[in-house]
Amino acid sequence: MAIRSELAGFSTAQARRALEGLPRCDYEVVVRPLRYRWAPHLAARCEFEERRIVLQVPIPFKPFREPVIYAARRKRGEGMRFAWASETVSFRGRRDVLRFLYCHEWLHWYLYEVLGKGSSAETACDRFALRNFRRRYVTTDDADAALKRRSLKARATG
């Protein structure tokens, strides 16, 4: 997997070490700075035409918290209304940000390139990233588990 860092003070070797243990893809991975106005936040994209995943790290970096929506359930009644399930995640360092963003974008890649499905599954990608970005090793089995819908009974028990 080709990894390149365009982030000042963060080498390609550091980026490679940060992403160690995560599943690989055949896209180039580019680490770029994210200049923000008010507060640091998450930003990344999977560019299918260019076969590239771009991960953006907030500059200047300071620890921050970000709500992550990992599930939605349709509400009864008219219209398309949802009850969202979310968790607020603390990002203490650049490594946390890179691993979370890579897991999220990797699942878009996996859906599109490996499974041949549409790549727009934001809650599934967030669920996969949320469950796995701090784990030492992550596999495609973990991705398949994130894509499975659990019954209400299974969700209630754990």
JSON list of C-alpha atoms in Angstrom, two decimals:
[
{"chain": "A", "resi": 1, "resn": "MET", "atom": "CA", "xyz": [0.00, 0.00, 0.00]},
{"chain": "A", "resi": 2, "resn": "ALA", "atom": "CA", "xyz": [1.48, 3.34, -1.06]},
{"chain": "A", "resi": 3, "resn": "ILE", "atom": "CA", "xyz": [1.34, 5.92, 1.73]},
{"chain": "A", "resi": 4, "resn": "ARG", "atom": "CA", "xyz": [2.50, 9.51, 1.32]},
{"chain": "A", "resi": 5, "resn": "SER", "atom": "CA", "xyz": [2.47, 12.36, 3.84]},
{"chain": "A", "resi": 6, "resn": "GLU", "atom": "CA", "xyz": [2.17, 15.99, 2.78]},
{"chain": "A", "resi": 7, "resn": "LEU", "atom": "CA", "xyz": [1.80, 17.05, 6.40]},
{"chain": "A", "resi": 8, "resn": "ALA", "atom": "CA", "xyz": [4.68, 19.20, 7.70]},
{"chain": "A", "resi": 9, "resn": "GLY", "atom": "CA", "xyz": [6.38, 17.57, 10.67]},
{"chain": "A", "resi": 10, "resn": "PHE", "atom": "CA", "xyz": [4.73, 14.19, 10.03]},
{"chain": "A", "resi": 11, "resn": "SER", "atom": "CA", "xyz": [6.77, 11.90, 7.79]},
{"chain": "A", "resi": 12, "resn": "THR", "atom": "CA", "xyz": [5.59, 9.13, 5.50]},
{"chain": "A", "resi": 13, "resn": "ALA", "atom": "CA", "xyz": [7.24, 6.63, 7.88]},
{"chain": "A", "resi": 14, "resn": "GLN", "atom": "CA", "xyz": [5.21, 8.04, 10.80]},
{"chain": "A", "resi": 15, "resn": "ALA", "atom": "CA", "xyz": [2.02, 7.77, 8.74]},
{"chain": "A", "resi": 16, "resn": "ARG", "atom": "CA", "xyz": [2.86, 4.17, 7.82]},
{"chain": "A", "resi": 17, "resn": "ARG", "atom": "CA", "xyz": [3.44, 3.32, 11.51]},
{"chain": "A", "resi": 18, "resn": "ALA", "atom": "CA", "xyz": [0.15, 5.00, 12.52]},
{"chain": "A", "resi": 19, "resn": "LEU", "atom": "CA", "xyz": [-1.81, 2.85, 10.04]},
{"chain": "A", "resi": 20, "resn": "GLU", "atom": "CA", "xyz": [0.01, -0.39, 10.90]},
{"chain": "A", "resi": 21, "resn": "GLY", "atom": "CA", "xyz": [-2.31, -3.33, 11.63]},
{"chain": "A", "resi": 22, "resn": "LEU", "atom": "CA", "xyz": [-5.23, -1.94, 9.62]},
{"chain": "A", "resi": 23, "resn": "PRO", "atom": "CA", "xyz": [-6.49, -3.71, 6.48]},
{"chain": "A", "resi": 24, "resn": "ARG", "atom": "CA", "xyz": [-4.70, -2.80, 3.26]},
{"chain": "A", "resi": 25, "resn": "CYS", "atom": "CA", "xyz": [-6.11, -1.53, 0.00]},
{"chain": "A", "resi": 26, "resn": "ASP", "atom": "CA", "xyz": [-4.74, -1.00, -3.50]},
{"chain": "A", "resi": 27, "resn": "TYR", "atom": "CA", "xyz": [-5.32, 2.77, -3.44]},
{"chain": "A", "resi": 28, "resn": "GLU", "atom": "CA", "xyz": [-2.69, 5.39, -2.67]},
{"chain": "A", "resi": 29, "resn": "VAL", "atom": "CA", "xyz": [-3.15, 6.89, 0.82]},
{"chain": "A", "resi": 30, "resn": "VAL", "atom": "CA", "xyz": [-2.28, 10.59, 1.15]},
{"chain": "A", "resi": 31, "resn": "VAL", "atom": "CA", "xyz": [-2.06, 12.45, 4.47]},
{"chain": "A", "resi": 32, "resn": "ARG", "atom": "CA", "xyz": [-2.75, 16.18, 4.09]},
{"chain": "A", "resi": 33, "resn": "PRO", "atom": "CA", "xyz": [-3.25, 19.14, 6.45]},
{"chain": "A", "resi": 34, "resn": "LEU", "atom": "CA", "xyz": [-6.75, 20.38, 7.27]},
{"chain": "A", "resi": 35, "resn": "ARG", "atom": "CA", "xyz": [-6.81, 24.06, 8.07]},
{"chain": "A", "resi": 36, "resn": "TYR", "atom": "CA", "xyz": [-9.88, 24.92, 10.09]},
{"chain": "A", "resi": 37, "resn": "ARG", "atom": "CA", "xyz": [-11.43, 28.21, 11.15]},
{"chain": "A", "resi": 38, "resn": "TRP", "atom": "CA", "xyz": [-13.08, 27.55, 14.52]},
{"chain": "A", "resi": 39, "resn": "ALA", "atom": "CA", "xyz": [-12.38, 24.06, 15.76]},
{"chain": "A", "resi": 40, "resn": "PRO", "atom": "CA", "xyz": [-10.63, 20.87, 14.63]},
{"chain": "A", "resi": 41, "resn": "HIS", "atom": "CA", "xyz": [-12.87, 18.26, 12.99]},
{"chain": "A", "resi": 42, "resn": "LEU", "atom": "CA", "xyz": [-12.70, 15.11, 10.87]},
{"chain": "A", "resi": 43, "resn": "ALA", "atom": "CA", "xyz": [-12.30, 15.26, 7.09]},
{"chain": "A", "resi": 44, "resn": "ALA", "atom": "CA", "xyz": [-11.36, 12.59, 4.54]},
{"chain": "A", "resi": 45, "resn": "ARG", "atom": "CA", "xyz": [-12.47, 11.29, 1.17]},
{"chain": "A", "resi": 46, "resn": "CYS", "atom": "CA", "xyz": [-12.15, 8.25, -1.05]},
{"chain": "A", "resi": 47, "resn": "GLU", "atom": "CA", "xyz": [-11.45, 9.32, -4.64]},
{"chain": "A", "resi": 48, "resn": "PHE", "atom": "CA", "xyz": [-12.47, 6.30, -6.71]},
{"chain": "A", "resi": 49, "resn": "GLU", "atom": "CA", "xyz": [-11.51, 7.76, -10.10]},
{"chain": "A", "resi": 50, "resn": "GLU", "atom": "CA", "xyz": [-7.98, 8.62, -8.90]},
{"chain": "A", "resi": 51, "resn": "ARG", "atom": "CA", "xyz": [-7.73, 5.43, -6.80]},
{"chain": "A", "resi": 52, "resn": "ARG", "atom": "CA", "xyz": [-6.73, 7.51, -3.78]},
{"chain": "A", "resi": 53, "resn": "ILE", "atom": "CA", "xyz": [-7.76, 7.90, -0.13]},
{"chain": "A", "resi": 54, "resn": "VAL", "atom": "CA", "xyz": [-7.10, 11.37, 1.30]},
{"chain": "A", "resi": 55, "resn": "LEU", "atom": "CA", "xyz": [-6.88, 11.72, 5.09]},
{"chain": "A", "resi": 56, "resn": "GLN", "atom": "CA", "xyz": [-6.79, 15.26, 6.48]},
{"chain": "A", "resi": 57, "resn": "VAL", "atom": "CA", "xyz": [-5.29, 16.02, 9.89]},
{"chain": "A", "resi": 58, "resn": "PRO", "atom": "CA", "xyz": [-6.34, 19.26, 11.63]},
{"chain": "A", "resi": 59, "resn": "ILE", "atom": "CA", "xyz": [-3.56, 21.88, 11.71]},
{"chain": "A", "resi": 60, "resn": "PRO", "atom": "CA", "xyz": [-2.67, 23.10, 14.27]},
{"chain": "A", "resi": 61, "resn": "PHE", "atom": "CA", "xyz": [-3.51, 19.86, 16.03]},
{"chain": "A", "resi": 62, "resn": "LYS", "atom": "CA", "xyz": [-5.03, 19.96, 19.47]},
{"chain": "A", "resi": 63, "resn": "PRO", "atom": "CA", "xyz": [-7.06, 17.18, 21.12]},
{"chain": "A", "resi": 64, "resn": "PHE", "atom": "CA", "xyz": [-10.77, 17.39, 20.28]},
{"chain": "A", "resi": 65, "resn": "ARG", "atom": "CA", "xyz": [-14.06, 15.54, 20.61]},
{"chain": "A", "resi": 66, "resn": "GLU", "atom": "CA", "xyz": [-16.35, 14.66, 17.71]},
{"chain": "A", "resi": 67, "resn": "PRO", "atom": "CA", "xyz": [-19.82, 13.08, 17.70]},
{"chain": "A", "resi": 68, "resn": "VAL", "atom": "CA", "xyz": [-19.91, 9.96, 15.51]},
{"chain": "A", "resi": 69, "resn": "ILE", "atom": "CA", "xyz": [-23.29, 8.70, 14.24]},
{"chain": "A", "resi": 70, "resn": "TYR", "atom": "CA", "xyz": [-23.09, 4.93, 13.93]},
{"chain": "A", "resi": 71, "resn": "ALA", "atom": "CA", "xyz": [-26.74, 3.85, 13.49]},
{"chain": "A", "resi": 72, "resn": "ALA", "atom": "CA", "xyz": [-30.17, 5.13, 12.53]},
{"chain": "A", "resi": 73, "resn": "ARG", "atom": "CA", "xyz": [-33.63, 3.76, 13.06]},
{"chain": "A", "resi": 74, "resn": "ARG", "atom": "CA", "xyz": [-36.65, 4.98, 11.15]},
{"chain": "A", "resi": 75, "resn": "LYS", "atom": "CA", "xyz": [-39.28, 6.72, 13.26]},
{"chain": "A", "resi": 76, "resn": "ARG", "atom": "CA", "xyz": [-42.95, 5.92, 12.86]},
{"chain": "A", "resi": 77, "resn": "GLY", "atom": "CA", "xyz": [-45.21, 8.31, 11.05]},
{"chain": "A", "resi": 78, "resn": "GLU", "atom": "CA", "xyz": [-45.09, 10.28, 7.86]},
{"chain": "A", "resi": 79, "resn": "GLY", "atom": "CA", "xyz": [-41.93, 11.27, 6.08]},
{"chain": "A", "resi": 80, "resn": "MET", "atom": "CA", "xyz": [-38.38, 10.09, 6.38]},
{"chain": "A", "resi": 81, "resn": "ARG", "atom": "CA", "xyz": [-37.54, 10.73, 10.03]},
{"chain": "A", "resi": 82, "resn": "PHE", "atom": "CA", "xyz": [-34.83, 8.92, 11.94]},
{"chain": "A", "resi": 83, "resn": "ALA", "atom": "CA", "xyz": [-33.63, 8.40, 15.49]},
{"chain": "A", "resi": 84, "resn": "TRP", "atom": "CA", "xyz": [-29.84, 8.63, 15.39]},
{"chain": "A", "resi": 85, "resn": "ALA", "atom": "CA", "xyz": [-27.48, 6.69, 17.65]},
{"chain": "A", "resi": 86, "resn": "SER", "atom": "CA", "xyz": [-24.19, 8.46, 18.29]},
{"chain": "A", "resi": 87, "resn": "GLU", "atom": "CA", "xyz": [-21.13, 8.42, 20.49]},
{"chain": "A", "resi": 88, "resn": "THR", "atom": "CA", "xyz": [-18.75, 11.29, 21.19]},
{"chain": "A", "resi": 89, "resn": "VAL", "atom": "CA", "xyz": [-15.16, 10.23, 20.53]},
{"chain": "A", "resi": 90, "resn": "SER", "atom": "CA", "xyz": [-12.04, 11.90, 21.91]},
{"chain": "A", "resi": 91, "resn": "PHE", "atom": "CA", "xyz": [-9.18, 12.26, 19.43]},
{"chain": "A", "resi": 92, "resn": "ARG", "atom": "CA", "xyz": [-6.05, 12.71, 21.53]},
{"chain": "A", "resi": 93, "resn": "GLY", "atom": "CA", "xyz": [-3.46, 12.65, 18.77]},
{"chain": "A", "resi": 94, "resn": "ARG", "atom": "CA", "xyz": [-2.83, 12.55, 15.03]},
{"chain": "A", "resi": 95, "resn": "ARG", "atom": "CA", "xyz": [-2.58, 8.76, 15.18]},
{"chain": "A", "resi": 96, "resn": "ASP", "atom": "CA", "xyz": [-6.18, 8.49, 16.46]},
{"chain": "A", "resi": 97, "resn": "VAL", "atom": "CA", "xyz": [-7.41, 10.79, 13.69]},
{"chain": "A", "resi": 98, "resn": "LEU", "atom": "CA", "xyz": [-5.52, 8.92, 10.95]},
{"chain": "A", "resi": 99, "resn": "ARG", "atom": "CA", "xyz": [-6.67, 5.49, 12.10]},
{"chain": "A", "resi": 100, "resn": "PHE", "atom": "CA", "xyz": [-10.31, 6.54, 12.46]},
{"chain": "A", "resi": 101, "resn": "LEU", "atom": "CA", "xyz": [-10.40, 8.26, 9.06]},
{"chain": "A", "resi": 102, "resn": "TYR", "atom": "CA", "xyz": [-8.57, 5.41, 7.34]},
{"chain": "A", "resi": 103, "resn": "CYS", "atom": "CA", "xyz": [-10.96, 2.79, 8.79]},
{"chain": "A", "resi": 104, "resn": "HIS", "atom": "CA", "xyz": [-13.93, 4.87, 7.63]},
{"chain": "A", "resi": 105, "resn": "GLU", "atom": "CA", "xyz": [-12.59, 5.44, 4.10]},
{"chain": "A", "resi": 106, "resn": "TRP", "atom": "CA", "xyz": [-11.25, 1.90, 3.81]},
{"chain": "A", "resi": 107, "resn": "LEU", "atom": "CA", "xyz": [-14.77, 0.56, 4.29]},
{"chain": "A", "resi": 108, "resn": "HIS", "atom": "CA", "xyz": [-15.99, 2.79, 1.43]},
{"chain": "A", "resi": 109, "resn": "TRP", "atom": "CA", "xyz": [-13.19, 1.25, -0.68]},
{"chain": "A", "resi": 110, "resn": "TYR", "atom": "CA", "xyz": [-14.11, -2.27, 0.48]},
{"chain": "A", "resi": 111, "resn": "LEU", "atom": "CA", "xyz": [-17.79, -1.79, -0.38]},
{"chain": "A", "resi": 112, "resn": "TYR", "atom": "CA", "xyz": [-17.01, -0.37, -3.82]},
{"chain": "A", "resi": 113, "resn": "GLU", "atom": "CA", "xyz": [-13.96, -2.34, -4.99]},
{"chain": "A", "resi": 114, "resn": "VAL", "atom": "CA", "xyz": [-14.29, -5.69, -3.21]},
{"chain": "A", "resi": 115, "resn": "LEU", "atom": "CA", "xyz": [-18.02, -6.21, -2.65]},
{"chain": "A", "resi": 116, "resn": "GLY", "atom": "CA", "xyz": [-19.11, -4.31, -5.78]},
{"chain": "A", "resi": 117, "resn": "LYS", "atom": "CA", "xyz": [-21.77, -2.38, -3.88]},
{"chain": "A", "resi": 118, "resn": "GLY", "atom": "CA", "xyz": [-22.46, 1.33, -3.71]},
{"chain": "A", "resi": 119, "resn": "SER", "atom": "CA", "xyz": [-20.04, 3.15, -1.48]},
{"chain": "A", "resi": 120, "resn": "SER", "atom": "CA", "xyz": [-22.54, 5.37, 0.36]},
{"chain": "A", "resi": 121, "resn": "ALA", "atom": "CA", "xyz": [-23.01, 3.68, 3.71]},
{"chain": "A", "resi": 122, "resn": "GLU", "atom": "CA", "xyz": [-21.97, 6.42, 6.12]},
{"chain": "A", "resi": 123, "resn": "THR", "atom": "CA", "xyz": [-23.36, 4.93, 9.32]},
{"chain": "A", "resi": 124, "resn": "ALA", "atom": "CA", "xyz": [-21.82, 1.52, 8.54]},
{"chain": "A", "resi": 125, "resn": "CYS", "atom": "CA", "xyz": [-18.45, 3.16, 7.81]},
{"chain": "A", "resi": 126, "resn": "ASP", "atom": "CA", "xyz": [-18.64, 5.15, 11.04]},
{"chain": "A", "resi": 127, "resn": "ARG", "atom": "CA", "xyz": [-19.68, 2.02, 12.97]},
{"chain": "A", "resi": 128, "resn": "PHE", "atom": "CA", "xyz": [-16.69, 0.11, 11.56]},
{"chain": "A", "resi": 129, "resn": "ALA", "atom": "CA", "xyz": [-14.27, 2.95, 12.33]},
{"chain": "A", "resi": 130, "resn": "LEU", "atom": "CA", "xyz": [-15.69, 3.48, 15.82]},
{"chain": "A", "resi": 131, "resn": "ARG", "atom": "CA", "xyz": [-15.37, -0.20, 16.72]},
{"chain": "A", "resi": 132, "resn": "ASN", "atom": "CA", "xyz": [-11.90, -0.71, 15.27]},
{"chain": "A", "resi": 133, "resn": "PHE", "atom": "CA", "xyz": [-9.67, 2.37, 15.05]},
{"chain": "A", "resi": 134, "resn": "ARG", "atom": "CA", "xyz": [-8.05, 1.79, 18.45]},
{"chain": "A", "resi": 135, "resn": "ARG", "atom": "CA", "xyz": [-7.61, -1.97, 17.96]},
{"chain": "A", "resi": 136, "resn": "ARG", "atom": "CA", "xyz": [-4.11, -3.19, 17.16]},
{"chain": "A", "resi": 137, "resn": "TYR", "atom": "CA", "xyz": [-5.18, -5.46, 14.26]},
{"chain": "A", "resi": 138, "resn": "VAL", "atom": "CA", "xyz": [-8.27, -5.17, 12.07]},
{"chain": "A", "resi": 139, "resn": "THR", "atom": "CA", "xyz": [-9.38, -7.61, 9.35]},
{"chain": "A", "resi": 140, "resn": "THR", "atom": "CA", "xyz": [-12.03, -7.91, 6.65]},
{"chain": "A", "resi": 141, "resn": "ASP", "atom": "CA", "xyz": [-14.02, -10.09, 9.07]},
{"chain": "A", "resi": 142, "resn": "ASP", "atom": "CA", "xyz": [-14.42, -6.99, 11.25]},
{"chain": "A", "resi": 143, "resn": "ALA", "atom": "CA", "xyz": [-15.71, -5.10, 8.20]},
{"chain": "A", "resi": 144, "resn": "ASP", "atom": "CA", "xyz": [-18.23, -7.83, 7.42]},
{"chain": "A", "resi": 145, "resn": "ALA", "atom": "CA", "xyz": [-19.44, -7.71, 11.04]},
{"chain": "A", "resi": 146, "resn": "ALA", "atom": "CA", "xyz": [-19.96, -3.93, 10.80]},
{"chain": "A", "resi": 147, "resn": "LEU", "atom": "CA", "xyz": [-22.09, -4.42, 7.67]},
{"chain": "A", "resi": 148, "resn": "LYS", "atom": "CA", "xyz": [-24.46, -6.93, 9.24]},
{"chain": "A", "resi": 149, "resn": "ARG", "atom": "CA", "xyz": [-27.74, -5.69, 10.61]},
{"chain": "A", "resi": 150, "resn": "ARG", "atom": "CA", "xyz": [-28.43, -6.89, 14.11]},
{"chain": "A", "resi": 151, "resn": "SER", "atom": "CA", "xyz": [-31.91, -7.74, 15.31]},
{"chain": "A", "resi": 152, "resn": "LEU", "atom": "CA", "xyz": [-33.52, -5.63, 18.03]},
{"chain": "A", "resi": 153, "resn": "LYS", "atom": "CA", "xyz": [-33.18, -8.54, 20.47]},
{"chain": "A", "resi": 154, "resn": "ALA", "atom": "CA", "xyz": [-29.44, -8.87, 19.77]},
{"chain": "A", "resi": 155, "resn": "ARG", "atom": "CA", "xyz": [-28.93, -5.11, 20.20]},
{"chain": "A", "resi": 156, "resn": "ALA", "atom": "CA", "xyz": [-30.73, -5.14, 23.56]},
{"chain": "A", "resi": 157, "resn": "THR", "atom": "CA", "xyz": [-28.52, -7.92, 24.96]},
{"chain": "A", "resi": 158, "resn": "GLY", "atom": "CA", "xyz": [-25.23, -6.44, 23.96]}
]
